[in-house]
Every structure is written in C-alpha cells, then in structure tokens.
Short mmCIF file of C-alpha atoms in Angstrom, two decimals:
data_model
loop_
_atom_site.label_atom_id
_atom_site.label_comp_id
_atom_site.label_asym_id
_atom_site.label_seq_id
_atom_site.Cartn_x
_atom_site.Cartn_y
_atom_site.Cartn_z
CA UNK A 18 -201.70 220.33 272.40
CA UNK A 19 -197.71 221.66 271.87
CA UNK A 20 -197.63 218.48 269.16
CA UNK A 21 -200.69 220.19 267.10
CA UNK A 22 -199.29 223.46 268.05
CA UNK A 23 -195.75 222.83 266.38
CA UNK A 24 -197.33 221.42 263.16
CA UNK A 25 -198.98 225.12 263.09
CA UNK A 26 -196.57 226.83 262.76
CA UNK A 27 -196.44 225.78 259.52
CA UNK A 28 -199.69 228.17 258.58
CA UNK A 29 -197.97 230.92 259.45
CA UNK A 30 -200.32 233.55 258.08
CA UNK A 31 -202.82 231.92 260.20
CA UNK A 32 -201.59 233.01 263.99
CA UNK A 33 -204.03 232.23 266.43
CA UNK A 34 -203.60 228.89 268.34
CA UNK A 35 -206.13 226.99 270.03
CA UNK A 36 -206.35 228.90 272.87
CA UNK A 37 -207.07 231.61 271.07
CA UNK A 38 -209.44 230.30 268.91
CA UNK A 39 -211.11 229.64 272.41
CA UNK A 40 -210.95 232.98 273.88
CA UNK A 41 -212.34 234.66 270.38
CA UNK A 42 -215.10 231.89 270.97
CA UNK A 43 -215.67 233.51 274.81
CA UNK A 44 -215.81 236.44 273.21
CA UNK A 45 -219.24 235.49 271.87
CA UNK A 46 -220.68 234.62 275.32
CA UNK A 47 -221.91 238.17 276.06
CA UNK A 48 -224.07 238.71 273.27
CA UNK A 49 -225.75 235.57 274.32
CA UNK A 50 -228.40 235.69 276.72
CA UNK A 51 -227.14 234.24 279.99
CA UNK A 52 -230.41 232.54 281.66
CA UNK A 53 -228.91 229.49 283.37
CA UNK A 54 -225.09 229.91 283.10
CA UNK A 55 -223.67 231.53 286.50
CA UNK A 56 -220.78 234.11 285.46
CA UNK A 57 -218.21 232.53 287.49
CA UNK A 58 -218.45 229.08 286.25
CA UNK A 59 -216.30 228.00 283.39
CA UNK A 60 -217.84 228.22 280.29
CA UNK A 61 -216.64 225.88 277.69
CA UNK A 62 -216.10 226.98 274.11
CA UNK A 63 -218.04 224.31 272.75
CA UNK A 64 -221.40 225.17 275.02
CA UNK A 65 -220.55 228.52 273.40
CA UNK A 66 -220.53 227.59 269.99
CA UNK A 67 -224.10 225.07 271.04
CA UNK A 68 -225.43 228.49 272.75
CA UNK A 69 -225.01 230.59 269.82
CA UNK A 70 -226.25 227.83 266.67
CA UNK A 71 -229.58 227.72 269.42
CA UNK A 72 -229.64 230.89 269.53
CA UNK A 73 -229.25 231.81 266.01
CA UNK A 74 -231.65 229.20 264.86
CA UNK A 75 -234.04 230.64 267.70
CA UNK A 76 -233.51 234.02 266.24
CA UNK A 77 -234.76 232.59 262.52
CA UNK A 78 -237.95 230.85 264.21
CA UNK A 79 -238.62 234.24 265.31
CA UNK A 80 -238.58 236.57 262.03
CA UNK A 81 -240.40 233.72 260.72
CA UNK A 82 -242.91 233.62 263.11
CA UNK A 83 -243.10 237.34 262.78
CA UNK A 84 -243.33 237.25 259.42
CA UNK A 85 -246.20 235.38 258.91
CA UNK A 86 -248.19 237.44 261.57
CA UNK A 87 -247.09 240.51 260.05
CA UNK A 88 -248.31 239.17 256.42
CA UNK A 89 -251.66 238.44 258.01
CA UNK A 90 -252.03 241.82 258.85
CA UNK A 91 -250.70 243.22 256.50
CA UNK A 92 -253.45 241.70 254.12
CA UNK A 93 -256.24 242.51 256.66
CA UNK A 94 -254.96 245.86 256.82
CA UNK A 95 -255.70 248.32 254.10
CA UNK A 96 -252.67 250.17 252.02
CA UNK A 97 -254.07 253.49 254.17
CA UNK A 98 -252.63 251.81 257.31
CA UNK A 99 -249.45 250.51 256.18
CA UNK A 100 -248.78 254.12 254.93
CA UNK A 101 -249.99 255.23 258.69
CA UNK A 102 -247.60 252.83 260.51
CA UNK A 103 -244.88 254.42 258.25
CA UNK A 104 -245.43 257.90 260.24
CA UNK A 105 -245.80 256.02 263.52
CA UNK A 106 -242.53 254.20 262.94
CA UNK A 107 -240.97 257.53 262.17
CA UNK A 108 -242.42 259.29 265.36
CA UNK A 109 -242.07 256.69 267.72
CA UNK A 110 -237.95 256.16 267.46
CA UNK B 16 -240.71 262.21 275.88
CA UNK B 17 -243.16 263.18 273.43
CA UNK B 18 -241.80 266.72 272.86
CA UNK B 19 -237.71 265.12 271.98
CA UNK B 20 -239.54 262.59 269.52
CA UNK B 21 -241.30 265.63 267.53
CA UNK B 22 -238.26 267.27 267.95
CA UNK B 23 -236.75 264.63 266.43
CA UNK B 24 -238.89 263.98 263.85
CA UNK B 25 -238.85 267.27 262.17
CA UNK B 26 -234.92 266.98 261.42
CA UNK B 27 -235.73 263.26 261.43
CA UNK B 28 -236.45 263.09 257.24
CA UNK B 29 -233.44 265.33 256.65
CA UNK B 30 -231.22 263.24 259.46
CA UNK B 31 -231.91 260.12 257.75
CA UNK B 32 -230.78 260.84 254.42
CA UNK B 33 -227.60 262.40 256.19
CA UNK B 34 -226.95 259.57 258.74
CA UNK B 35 -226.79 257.02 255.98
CA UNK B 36 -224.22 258.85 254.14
CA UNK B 37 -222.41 259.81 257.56
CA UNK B 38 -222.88 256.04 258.19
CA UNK B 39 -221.16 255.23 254.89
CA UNK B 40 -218.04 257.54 255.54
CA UNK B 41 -217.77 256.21 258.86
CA UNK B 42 -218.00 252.24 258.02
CA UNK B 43 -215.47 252.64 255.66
CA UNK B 44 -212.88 253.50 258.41
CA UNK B 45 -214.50 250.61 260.54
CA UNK B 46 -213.81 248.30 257.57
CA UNK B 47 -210.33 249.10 257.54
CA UNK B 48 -209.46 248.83 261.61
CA UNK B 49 -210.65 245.11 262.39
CA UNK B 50 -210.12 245.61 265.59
CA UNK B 51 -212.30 248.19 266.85
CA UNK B 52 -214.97 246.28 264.85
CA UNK B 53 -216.62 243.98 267.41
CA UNK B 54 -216.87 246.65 269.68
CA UNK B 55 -218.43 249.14 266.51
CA UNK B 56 -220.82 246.20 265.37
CA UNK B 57 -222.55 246.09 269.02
CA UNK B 58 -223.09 249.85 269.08
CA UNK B 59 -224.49 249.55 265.40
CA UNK B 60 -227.06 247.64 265.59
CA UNK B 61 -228.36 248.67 269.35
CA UNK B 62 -228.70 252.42 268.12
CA UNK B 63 -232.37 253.67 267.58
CA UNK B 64 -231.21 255.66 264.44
CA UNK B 65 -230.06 251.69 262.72
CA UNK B 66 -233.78 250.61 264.22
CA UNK B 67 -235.51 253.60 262.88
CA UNK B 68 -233.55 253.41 259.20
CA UNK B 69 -234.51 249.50 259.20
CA UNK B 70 -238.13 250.22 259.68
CA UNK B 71 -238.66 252.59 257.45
CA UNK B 72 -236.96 250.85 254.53
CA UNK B 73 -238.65 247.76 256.11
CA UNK B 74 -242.05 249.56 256.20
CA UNK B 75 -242.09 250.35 252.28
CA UNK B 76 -240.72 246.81 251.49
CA UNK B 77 -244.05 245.63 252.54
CA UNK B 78 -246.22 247.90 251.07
CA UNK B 79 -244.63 246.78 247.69
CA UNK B 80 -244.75 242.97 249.03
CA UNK B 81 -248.82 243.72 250.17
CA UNK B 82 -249.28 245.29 246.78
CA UNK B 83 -247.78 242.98 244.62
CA UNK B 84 -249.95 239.98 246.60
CA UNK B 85 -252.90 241.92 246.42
CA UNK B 86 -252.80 241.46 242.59
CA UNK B 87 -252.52 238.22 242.88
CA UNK B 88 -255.80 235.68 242.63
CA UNK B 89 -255.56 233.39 244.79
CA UNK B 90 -256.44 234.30 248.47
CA UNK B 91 -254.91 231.19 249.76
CA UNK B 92 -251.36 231.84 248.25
CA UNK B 93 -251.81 235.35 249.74
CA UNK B 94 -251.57 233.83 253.49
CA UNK B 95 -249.70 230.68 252.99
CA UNK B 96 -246.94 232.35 250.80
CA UNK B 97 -247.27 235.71 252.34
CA UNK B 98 -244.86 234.67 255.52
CA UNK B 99 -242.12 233.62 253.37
CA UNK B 100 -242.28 237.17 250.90
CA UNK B 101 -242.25 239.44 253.68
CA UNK B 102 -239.38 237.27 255.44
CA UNK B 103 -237.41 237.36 252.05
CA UNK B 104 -238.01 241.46 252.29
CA UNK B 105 -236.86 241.68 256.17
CA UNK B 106 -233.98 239.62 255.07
CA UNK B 107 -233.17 241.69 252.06
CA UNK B 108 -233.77 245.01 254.00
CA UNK B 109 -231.53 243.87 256.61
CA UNK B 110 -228.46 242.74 254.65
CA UNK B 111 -228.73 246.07 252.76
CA UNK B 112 -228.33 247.63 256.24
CA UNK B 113 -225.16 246.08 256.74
CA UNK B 114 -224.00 248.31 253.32
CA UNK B 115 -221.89 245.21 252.19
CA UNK B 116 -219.65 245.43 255.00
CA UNK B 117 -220.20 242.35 256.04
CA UNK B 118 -220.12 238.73 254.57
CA UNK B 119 -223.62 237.47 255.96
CA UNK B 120 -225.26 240.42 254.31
CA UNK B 121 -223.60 240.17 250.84
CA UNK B 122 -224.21 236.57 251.06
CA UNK B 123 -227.95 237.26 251.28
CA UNK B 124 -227.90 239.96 248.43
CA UNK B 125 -226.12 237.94 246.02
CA UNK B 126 -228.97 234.90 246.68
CA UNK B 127 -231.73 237.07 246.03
CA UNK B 128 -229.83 237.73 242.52
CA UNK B 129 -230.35 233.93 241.38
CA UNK B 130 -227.25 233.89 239.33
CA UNK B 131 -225.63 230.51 239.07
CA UNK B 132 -223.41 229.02 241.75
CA UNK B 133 -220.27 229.25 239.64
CA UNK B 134 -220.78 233.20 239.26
CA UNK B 135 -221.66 233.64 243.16
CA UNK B 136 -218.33 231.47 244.11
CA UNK B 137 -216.59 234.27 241.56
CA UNK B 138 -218.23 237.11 243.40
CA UNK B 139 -217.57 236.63 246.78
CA UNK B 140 -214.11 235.74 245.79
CA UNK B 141 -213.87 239.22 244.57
CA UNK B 142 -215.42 240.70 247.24
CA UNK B 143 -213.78 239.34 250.30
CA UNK B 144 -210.48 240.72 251.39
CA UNK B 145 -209.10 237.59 252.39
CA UNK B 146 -208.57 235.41 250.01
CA UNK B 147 -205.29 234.66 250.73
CA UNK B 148 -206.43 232.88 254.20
CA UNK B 149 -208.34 230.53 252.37
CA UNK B 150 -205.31 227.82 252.26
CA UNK B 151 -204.60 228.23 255.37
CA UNK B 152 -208.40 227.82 256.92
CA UNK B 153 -208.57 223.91 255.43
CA UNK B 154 -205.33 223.61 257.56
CA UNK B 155 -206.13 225.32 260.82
CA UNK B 156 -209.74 223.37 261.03
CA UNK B 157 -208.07 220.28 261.10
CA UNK B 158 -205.81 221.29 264.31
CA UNK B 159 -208.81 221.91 266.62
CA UNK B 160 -210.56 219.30 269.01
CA UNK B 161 -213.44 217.56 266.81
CA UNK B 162 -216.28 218.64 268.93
CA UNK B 163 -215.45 222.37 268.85
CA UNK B 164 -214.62 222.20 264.84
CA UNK B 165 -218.09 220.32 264.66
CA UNK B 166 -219.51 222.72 266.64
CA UNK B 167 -217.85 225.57 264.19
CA UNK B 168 -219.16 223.89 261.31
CA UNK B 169 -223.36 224.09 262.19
CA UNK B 170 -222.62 227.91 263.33
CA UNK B 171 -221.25 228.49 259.77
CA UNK B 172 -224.48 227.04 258.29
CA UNK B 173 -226.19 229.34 260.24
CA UNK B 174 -224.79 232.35 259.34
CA UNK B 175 -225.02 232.98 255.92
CA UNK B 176 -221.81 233.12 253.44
CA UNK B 177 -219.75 232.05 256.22
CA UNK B 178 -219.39 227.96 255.28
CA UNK B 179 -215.75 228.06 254.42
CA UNK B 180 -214.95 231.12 256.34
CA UNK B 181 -211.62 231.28 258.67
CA UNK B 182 -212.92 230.89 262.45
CA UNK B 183 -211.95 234.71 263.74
CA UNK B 184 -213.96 235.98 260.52
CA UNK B 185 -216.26 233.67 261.31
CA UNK B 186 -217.07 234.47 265.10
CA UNK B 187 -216.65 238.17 264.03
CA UNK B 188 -219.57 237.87 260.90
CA UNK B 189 -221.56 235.71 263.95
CA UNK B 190 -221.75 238.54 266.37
CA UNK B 191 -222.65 240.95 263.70
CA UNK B 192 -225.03 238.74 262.54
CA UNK B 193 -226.47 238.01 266.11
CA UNK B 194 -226.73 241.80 266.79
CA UNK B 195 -228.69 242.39 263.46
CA UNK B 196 -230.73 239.91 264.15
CA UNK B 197 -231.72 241.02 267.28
CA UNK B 198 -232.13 244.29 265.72
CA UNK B 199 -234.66 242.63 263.32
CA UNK B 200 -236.88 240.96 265.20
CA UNK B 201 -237.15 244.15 267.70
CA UNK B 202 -238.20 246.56 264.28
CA UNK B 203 -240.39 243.32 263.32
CA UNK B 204 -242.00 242.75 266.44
CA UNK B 205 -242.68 246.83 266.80
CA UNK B 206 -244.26 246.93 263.70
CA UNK B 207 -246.74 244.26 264.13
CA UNK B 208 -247.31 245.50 267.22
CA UNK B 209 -248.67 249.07 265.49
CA UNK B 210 -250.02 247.55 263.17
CA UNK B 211 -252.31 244.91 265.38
CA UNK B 212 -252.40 247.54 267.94
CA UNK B 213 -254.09 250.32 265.41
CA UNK B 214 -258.00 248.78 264.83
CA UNK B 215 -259.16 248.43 261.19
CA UNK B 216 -261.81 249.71 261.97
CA UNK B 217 -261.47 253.45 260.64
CA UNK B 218 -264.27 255.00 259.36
CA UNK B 219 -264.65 255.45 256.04
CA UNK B 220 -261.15 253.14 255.17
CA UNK B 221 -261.31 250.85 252.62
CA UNK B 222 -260.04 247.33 253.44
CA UNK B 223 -258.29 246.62 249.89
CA UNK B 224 -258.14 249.52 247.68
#
C-alpha cells in the first residue's frame, strides 16, 4: 500500500489515497438499505460498491415496472382523469 | 391533516413557482460549497415540496405522452411502447429536477437531444467544472485494488454521464442519483396508485376523448 501510495504522489491534484477512496465509498452505505448487514460488522468497500450497482439497477427495474403500469392506465384512463390526478397530486403533498 | 394540506394548497400554485426560483438561488450556492453537498442532496430529494414539483411536472408529461399515443393507430404499439415513453418522460422530468446541477441529470438531457457523440463529448466538456482532473483520474484508477476499481467501473455504468468520472465525483453524482431515484419511484408509485385507486367508472366520462 505505501509503494502505490508513493507513486501517488505524483497526481498531486488528485489527493485522496486509498483509504480515502474507501471511507468516501462508506459514505454511501447509509443511503443503502441495510436488511442483512449488522451495523457493527465491517463493511467492506467493495460489498458497498456490489450494494449500491444492485441497488441502482433494482431502482431502474422499478420505474420500469412502474412505467409500464402507469402507461396501462394511463390509456384506460380518460384525459378527464389524468387532469383529476393532477389536483389530487397537488392536494395530497 | 386535511385542513394544513388545503392550507397548503391555496399558496401551493403561487409557492411552486416561487420555490423553484428560491430553489435556483439556493443551488447555486450549493454548487459552489462541495462540501455541504452530500448532506444538501439527501435533504433535496426527501422534501415533499421536490416530490410535489416532480409530480406535477411529471403529471403533465404524461398527459402529452397519453395524447400523443392516443393519435397513434396502432393499439398494440400503444401498450407495448407505452412503458418505455412514459419512462423516457419520468427520466426527462427527473433530470430537469436536478436543474443541471448535477452530471447524471445533464447526461440524460443531452441524450434525449440525439446530437452526435462527438458534440455530446464537447458539451459535457464544457459543462463540467473539472476538467482539469481528467489526467489525473486514468492515473488514480490504476492505484486501487482491482476488485474495488472493477467494482467502480459497473457503478459508473449505472449512473448516467459518470463513465470516466473521478471516484469522489463519482460516489457524490451516485448518492444524488440514488436519492432521486428513490424520489422517483415514490412520485411514480403515488401516482399509479391515484390513478388505479380512482374507478373509471365516472358517470358520464368518456374513456378516449
């Protein structure tokens, strides 16, 4: 690690090292939800950065999957309702 | 409950035009202090005001996606093609939420423009504030352990604009982009649910006027 460290210094607009590449990275583990992982244990930065593409990609699948249901009824549903949901969305946040 | 949410919605139309320009003053000064960002980003796309802008502009999206298929002839594309339009509006809605302060979102604009590759490279050179990291990023990828940098690399497909990003922009435009996200499939998922949730069957509505 000091070897790879040394030949950084070279880049030296570039500061952080790799541990703090790593602690940016745990930076990301709260936004993540936490099902299995218990707090205390270790969390590596690469289960991080696999936690987050899963997530992400889990996020797409979603607004996909929403998007299709919501084009379904949005064609079932006539222009009178779409306007109606406008209000709705208006009152209800 | 029901009395603060007509309280808010009469100064709601008026509050909306004003939060986005308060918004705008105030992400300017967010641009320009990186570090209180992360902690600005959560807050930004948790508050009900962001949810409430996004479905609105989200809302008449839509109705111009729904009118624009209902013109169309064929009933089949309608369905089949349908998911992918109103995706491409959530997207679009979204990134214009972020009001180009981040790279995800511009990323997504400047697709939607279908100019040539050479001109988007060009544009997002422009754009970006740090261009002069970009030497430096080639070099610093190469110093971490394999499995993280491999690791680094799928999360940068993931996010959009991000594939040759340095890794602290890159984590930052991921949490940002996580948050919105989240933010998007909550305004989604609302909205399906009113409109599944209100029957069609109205009296005296037409189905496809």
């Amino acid at each position: 690690m000091s070897s790879r460290r040394s030949s950084s210094s070279s880049s030296r607009a570039s500061k952080p090292s790799d541990d703090e590449i790593k602690e940016l990275v745990l930076k990301l583990q709260p936004l993540l939800p936490q099902l299995h992982h218990s707090r205390n244990a270790p969390v590596s930065a690469s289960s991080i950065l696999e936690e987050t593409c899963s997530y992400i990609k889990r996020l797409h699948r979603e607004v996909e999957d929403l998007s299709k249901r919501l084009s379904q009824l949005l064609d079932s549903a006539g222009i009178t309702d779409v306007d109606e949901e406008l209000i709705r969305t208006l009152l209800r946040h | 409950m029901a009395a603060s949410m007509m309280s808010n919605f009469d100064g709601s139309l008026d509050a909306l035009s004003m939060e986005s320009s308060r918004k705008k003053r105030r992400k300017t000064g967010v641009v320009e202090e990186d570090h209180n960002r992360s902690s600005e980003t959560g807050v930004r796309w948790r508050s009900e005001t962001e949810q409430r802008i996004y479905s609105t502009k989200l809302a008449e999206a839509l109705r111009q996606v729904r009118r624009r298929s209902s013109t169309s002839s064929a009933a089949v594309a309608k369905v089949a093609g349908g998911g992918r339009d109103v995706k491409e509006a959530a997207d679009r809605v979204l990134a214009t939420a972020a009001k180009g302060t981040t790279r995800w979102s511009r990323a997504i604009l400047t697709a939607r423009l279908r100019i040539s590759k050479t001109i988007h490279k060009k544009r997002k050179a422009r754009v970006t504030g740090d261009n002069r990291l970009k030497k430096t990023e080639v070099r610093r990828e190469r110093i971490m352990l394999p499995v993280v940098q491999k690791k680094v690399r799928v999360l940068s497909r993931l996010v959009p604009g991000c594939r040759k990003t340095s890794l602290p922009n890159l984590l930052e435009e991921t949490t940002d982009y996580i948050a919105a996200l989240k933010m998007q499939v909550r305004a989604m998922a609302a909205l399906a649910e009113l409109l599944s949730g209100s029957p069609v069957n109205r009296p005296g509505s037409s189905v496809n006027s």
